PDB file of C-alpha atoms in Angstrom:
ATOM      1  CA  UNK A 132      -0.111   0.014   0.133  1.00 54.00           C
ATOM      2  CA  UNK A 133       1.080   3.353  -0.841  1.00 67.00           C
ATOM      3  CA  UNK A 134       1.008   5.504   2.378  1.00 81.00           C
ATOM      4  CA  UNK A 135       1.136   8.771   0.321  1.00 93.00           C
ATOM      5  CA  UNK A 136      -1.120  10.848  -1.822  1.00 95.00           C
ATOM      6  CA  UNK A 137       0.416  12.901  -4.690  1.00 96.00           C
ATOM      7  CA  UNK A 138      -1.958  15.312  -6.765  1.00 96.00           C
ATOM      8  CA  UNK A 139      -1.034  18.081  -9.166  1.00 96.00           C
ATOM      9  CA  UNK A 140      -3.174  20.869 -10.424  1.00 95.00           C
ATOM     10  CA  UNK A 141      -2.278  23.612 -13.002  1.00 95.00           C
ATOM     11  CA  UNK A 142      -3.688  27.076 -12.614  1.00 95.00           C
ATOM     12  CA  UNK A 143      -3.506  30.137 -14.942  1.00 95.00           C
ATOM     13  CA  UNK A 144      -2.857  32.438 -11.962  1.00 96.00           C
ATOM     14  CA  UNK A 145       0.611  33.335 -10.683  1.00 97.00           C
ATOM     15  CA  UNK A 146       2.021  31.511  -7.444  1.00 98.00           C
ATOM     16  CA  UNK A 147       1.087  34.633  -5.300  1.00 97.00           C
ATOM     17  CA  UNK A 148      -2.409  34.432  -6.370  1.00 97.00           C
ATOM     18  CA  UNK A 149      -2.565  30.629  -5.641  1.00 98.00           C
ATOM     19  CA  UNK A 150      -0.791  31.116  -2.353  1.00 98.00           C
ATOM     20  CA  UNK A 151      -3.591  33.249  -1.156  1.00 98.00           C
ATOM     21  CA  UNK A 152      -6.052  30.291  -1.415  1.00 98.00           C
ATOM     22  CA  UNK A 153      -3.763  28.183   0.601  1.00 98.00           C
ATOM     23  CA  UNK A 154      -3.099  30.731   3.324  1.00 98.00           C
ATOM     24  CA  UNK A 155      -6.149  33.069   3.853  1.00 98.00           C
ATOM     25  CA  UNK A 156      -8.824  31.289   5.904  1.00 98.00           C
ATOM     26  CA  UNK A 157     -11.824  33.059   4.085  1.00 98.00           C
ATOM     27  CA  UNK A 158     -10.414  31.617   0.866  1.00 98.00           C
ATOM     28  CA  UNK A 159      -9.353  28.056   2.178  1.00 98.00           C
ATOM     29  CA  UNK A 160     -13.068  27.794   3.525  1.00 97.00           C
ATOM     30  CA  UNK A 161     -14.183  28.177  -0.137  1.00 97.00           C
ATOM     31  CA  UNK A 162     -12.485  25.050  -1.403  1.00 96.00           C
ATOM     32  CA  UNK A 163     -11.375  22.971   1.599  1.00 96.00           C
ATOM     33  CA  UNK A 164     -12.908  23.458   5.094  1.00 95.00           C
ATOM     34  CA  UNK A 165     -13.573  26.267   7.696  1.00 96.00           C
ATOM     35  CA  UNK A 166     -10.374  26.880   9.522  1.00 97.00           C
ATOM     36  CA  UNK A 167      -8.415  29.342  11.874  1.00 98.00           C
ATOM     37  CA  UNK A 168      -5.052  28.702   9.781  1.00 98.00           C
ATOM     38  CA  UNK A 169      -2.372  31.334   9.861  1.00 98.00           C
ATOM     39  CA  UNK A 170       0.839  31.141   7.824  1.00 98.00           C
ATOM     40  CA  UNK A 171       3.076  31.132  11.086  1.00 98.00           C
ATOM     41  CA  UNK A 172       5.453  28.244  11.671  1.00 98.00           C
ATOM     42  CA  UNK A 173       4.126  26.716  14.987  1.00 98.00           C
ATOM     43  CA  UNK A 174       0.651  27.918  14.579  1.00 98.00           C
ATOM     44  CA  UNK A 175      -1.713  25.392  15.835  1.00 97.00           C
ATOM     45  CA  UNK A 176      -5.006  25.374  14.073  1.00 97.00           C
ATOM     46  CA  UNK A 177      -7.983  23.264  13.017  1.00 95.00           C
ATOM     47  CA  UNK A 178     -10.028  22.220  10.004  1.00 94.00           C
ATOM     48  CA  UNK A 179     -13.749  21.947  10.853  1.00 92.00           C
ATOM     49  CA  UNK A 180     -16.182  19.797   8.744  1.00 83.00           C
ATOM     50  CA  UNK A 181     -18.011  16.742  10.199  1.00 80.00           C
ATOM     51  CA  UNK A 182     -14.986  16.111  12.419  1.00 81.00           C
ATOM     52  CA  UNK A 183     -12.167  18.460  13.879  1.00 87.00           C
ATOM     53  CA  UNK A 184      -8.881  17.796  12.385  1.00 89.00           C
ATOM     54  CA  UNK A 185      -6.039  19.366  14.557  1.00 93.00           C
ATOM     55  CA  UNK A 186      -3.024  20.860  12.637  1.00 96.00           C
ATOM     56  CA  UNK A 187       0.326  22.635  13.115  1.00 97.00           C
ATOM     57  CA  UNK A 188       2.186  24.631  10.644  1.00 98.00           C
ATOM     58  CA  UNK A 189       5.594  23.163   9.940  1.00 98.00           C
ATOM     59  CA  UNK A 190       7.031  25.283   6.985  1.00 98.00           C
ATOM     60  CA  UNK A 191       6.131  28.742   5.323  1.00 98.00           C
ATOM     61  CA  UNK A 192       8.236  29.742   2.317  1.00 98.00           C
ATOM     62  CA  UNK A 193       5.885  32.383   0.712  1.00 98.00           C
ATOM     63  CA  UNK A 194       4.672  31.558  -2.738  1.00 98.00           C
ATOM     64  CA  UNK A 195       6.720  28.190  -3.030  1.00 98.00           C
ATOM     65  CA  UNK A 196       6.298  25.955  -0.037  1.00 98.00           C
ATOM     66  CA  UNK A 197       3.884  25.175   2.789  1.00 98.00           C
ATOM     67  CA  UNK A 198       3.325  22.011   5.067  1.00 98.00           C
ATOM     68  CA  UNK A 199       1.506  21.224   8.156  1.00 98.00           C
ATOM     69  CA  UNK A 200       0.618  18.340   9.977  1.00 96.00           C
ATOM     70  CA  UNK A 201      -2.804  16.834  10.000  1.00 93.00           C
ATOM     71  CA  UNK A 202      -4.221  14.785  12.959  1.00 90.00           C
ATOM     72  CA  UNK A 203      -7.331  13.145  11.837  1.00 74.00           C
ATOM     73  CA  UNK A 204      -9.850  11.672  14.186  1.00 66.00           C
ATOM     74  CA  UNK A 205     -11.623   9.476  11.278  1.00 56.00           C
ATOM     75  CA  UNK A 206     -14.751   7.642  11.711  1.00 56.00           C
ATOM     76  CA  UNK A 207     -13.231   5.037   9.263  1.00 52.00           C
ATOM     77  CA  UNK A 208      -9.922   4.510  11.331  1.00 55.00           C
ATOM     78  CA  UNK A 209     -10.485   3.185  14.929  1.00 58.00           C
ATOM     79  CA  UNK A 210      -7.264   5.232  16.036  1.00 65.00           C
ATOM     80  CA  UNK A 211      -6.233   8.761  15.518  1.00 73.00           C
ATOM     81  CA  UNK A 212      -3.149   9.437  13.331  1.00 80.00           C
ATOM     82  CA  UNK A 213      -1.143  12.374  12.419  1.00 87.00           C
ATOM     83  CA  UNK A 214       0.114  13.033   8.878  1.00 93.00           C
ATOM     84  CA  UNK A 215       1.710  15.609   6.989  1.00 96.00           C
ATOM     85  CA  UNK A 216       0.348  17.977   4.046  1.00 97.00           C
ATOM     86  CA  UNK A 217       2.957  19.414   2.014  1.00 98.00           C
ATOM     87  CA  UNK A 218       2.100  22.004  -0.856  1.00 98.00           C
ATOM     88  CA  UNK A 219       4.637  23.153  -3.459  1.00 98.00           C
ATOM     89  CA  UNK A 220       3.952  25.912  -5.921  1.00 98.00           C
ATOM     90  CA  UNK A 221       6.011  25.919  -9.076  1.00 98.00           C
ATOM     91  CA  UNK A 222       5.778  29.021 -11.556  1.00 97.00           C
ATOM     92  CA  UNK A 223       5.008  27.617 -14.977  1.00 95.00           C
ATOM     93  CA  UNK A 224       5.082  30.589 -17.543  1.00 93.00           C
ATOM     94  CA  UNK A 225       2.439  32.924 -16.302  1.00 92.00           C
ATOM     95  CA  UNK A 226       0.725  30.217 -14.265  1.00 95.00           C
ATOM     96  CA  UNK A 227       1.238  27.898 -11.441  1.00 97.00           C
ATOM     97  CA  UNK A 228       1.708  24.270 -10.977  1.00 97.00           C
ATOM     98  CA  UNK A 229       0.397  23.267  -7.551  1.00 97.00           C
ATOM     99  CA  UNK A 230       1.704  19.830  -6.122  1.00 98.00           C
ATOM    100  CA  UNK A 231       0.341  18.149  -3.021  1.00 98.00           C
ATOM    101  CA  UNK A 232       1.920  15.438  -0.983  1.00 98.00           C
ATOM    102  CA  UNK A 233       0.003  14.023   1.828  1.00 96.00           C
ATOM    103  CA  UNK A 234       1.623  11.305   3.740  1.00 95.00           C
ATOM    104  CA  UNK A 235       1.951   9.452   7.057  1.00 91.00           C
ATOM    105  CA  UNK A 236      -1.196   7.232   6.779  1.00 87.00           C
ATOM    106  CA  UNK A 237      -1.345   4.019   8.896  1.00 81.00           C
ATOM    107  CA  UNK A 238      -4.286   2.513   7.470  1.00 79.00           C
ATOM    108  CA  UNK A 239      -5.491   1.855   3.931  1.00 80.00           C
ATOM    109  CA  UNK A 240      -8.728   3.255   4.602  1.00 79.00           C
ATOM    110  CA  UNK A 241      -7.470   6.431   5.868  1.00 81.00           C
ATOM    111  CA  UNK A 242      -5.229   7.017   2.615  1.00 86.00           C
ATOM    112  CA  UNK A 243      -8.164   5.991   0.581  1.00 85.00           C
ATOM    113  CA  UNK A 244     -10.619   8.328   2.167  1.00 83.00           C
ATOM    114  CA  UNK A 245      -8.328  11.228   2.049  1.00 87.00           C
ATOM    115  CA  UNK A 246      -7.316  10.653  -1.546  1.00 89.00           C
ATOM    116  CA  UNK A 247     -11.102  10.997  -2.496  1.00 89.00           C
ATOM    117  CA  UNK A 248     -11.359  13.967  -0.261  1.00 90.00           C
ATOM    118  CA  UNK A 249      -8.464  15.691  -1.969  1.00 94.00           C
ATOM    119  CA  UNK A 250      -9.839  14.903  -5.400  1.00 94.00           C
ATOM    120  CA  UNK A 251     -12.918  16.633  -4.448  1.00 93.00           C
ATOM    121  CA  UNK A 252     -11.218  19.623  -2.877  1.00 94.00           C
ATOM    122  CA  UNK A 253      -8.983  19.957  -5.917  1.00 94.00           C
ATOM    123  CA  UNK A 254     -11.973  20.155  -8.030  1.00 94.00           C
ATOM    124  CA  UNK A 255     -13.512  23.000  -6.093  1.00 95.00           C
ATOM    125  CA  UNK A 256     -10.181  24.719  -5.911  1.00 96.00           C
ATOM    126  CA  UNK A 257      -9.727  24.610  -9.681  1.00 94.00           C
ATOM    127  CA  UNK A 258     -13.373  25.541 -10.192  1.00 94.00           C
ATOM    128  CA  UNK A 259     -12.476  28.773  -8.137  1.00 93.00           C
ATOM    129  CA  UNK A 260      -9.666  30.000  -9.820  1.00 92.00           C
ATOM    130  CA  UNK A 261     -10.336  28.493 -13.298  1.00 82.00           C
ATOM    131  CA  UNK A 262     -13.839  28.681 -13.783  1.00 75.00           C
ATOM    132  CA  UNK A 263     -15.470  27.107 -16.957  1.00 61.00           C
ATOM    133  CA  UNK A 264     -16.394  29.853 -19.152  1.00 50.00           C
ATOM    134  CA  UNK A 265     -19.778  29.373 -21.090  1.00 43.00           C
ATOM    135  CA  UNK A 266     -20.334  31.561 -24.043  1.00 45.00           C
ATOM    136  CA  UNK A 267     -23.954  30.513 -24.529  1.00 42.00           C
ATOM    137  CA  UNK A 268     -26.414  33.391 -24.191  1.00 38.00           C
ATOM    138  CA  UNK A 269     -29.522  32.749 -22.020  1.00 40.00           C
ATOM    139  CA  UNK A 270     -32.827  33.506 -23.739  1.00 36.00           C
TER     140      UNK A 270
END
């Protein structure tokens, strides 16, 4: 079993613009979850949804790298576990490649559940920054 999730998204916006959606609570909430995140190493914060996920900021390199712990109290897993979420932003022309690595899972169910969750979050994130343009005129 792979104990790591890797996903990549490409945005037309600059790393600075994508960074805002990773570090500003009001923007994070639009695609991920309600949070009291602050981009300060050592800051302890939560993600709130159906359950509370306790986190701590590990690394902040503006516009390039961000990482934090993620302690999940999953209904799927009988025991809580702490994993690590790492974001890397790479400038690609006038846009940004955003890479996610989430690792440290102890059970296959936890990795599979989070993998599915990140796919959904990534879809919402992409829709916020790269909305589908519809040229049809409504009558």
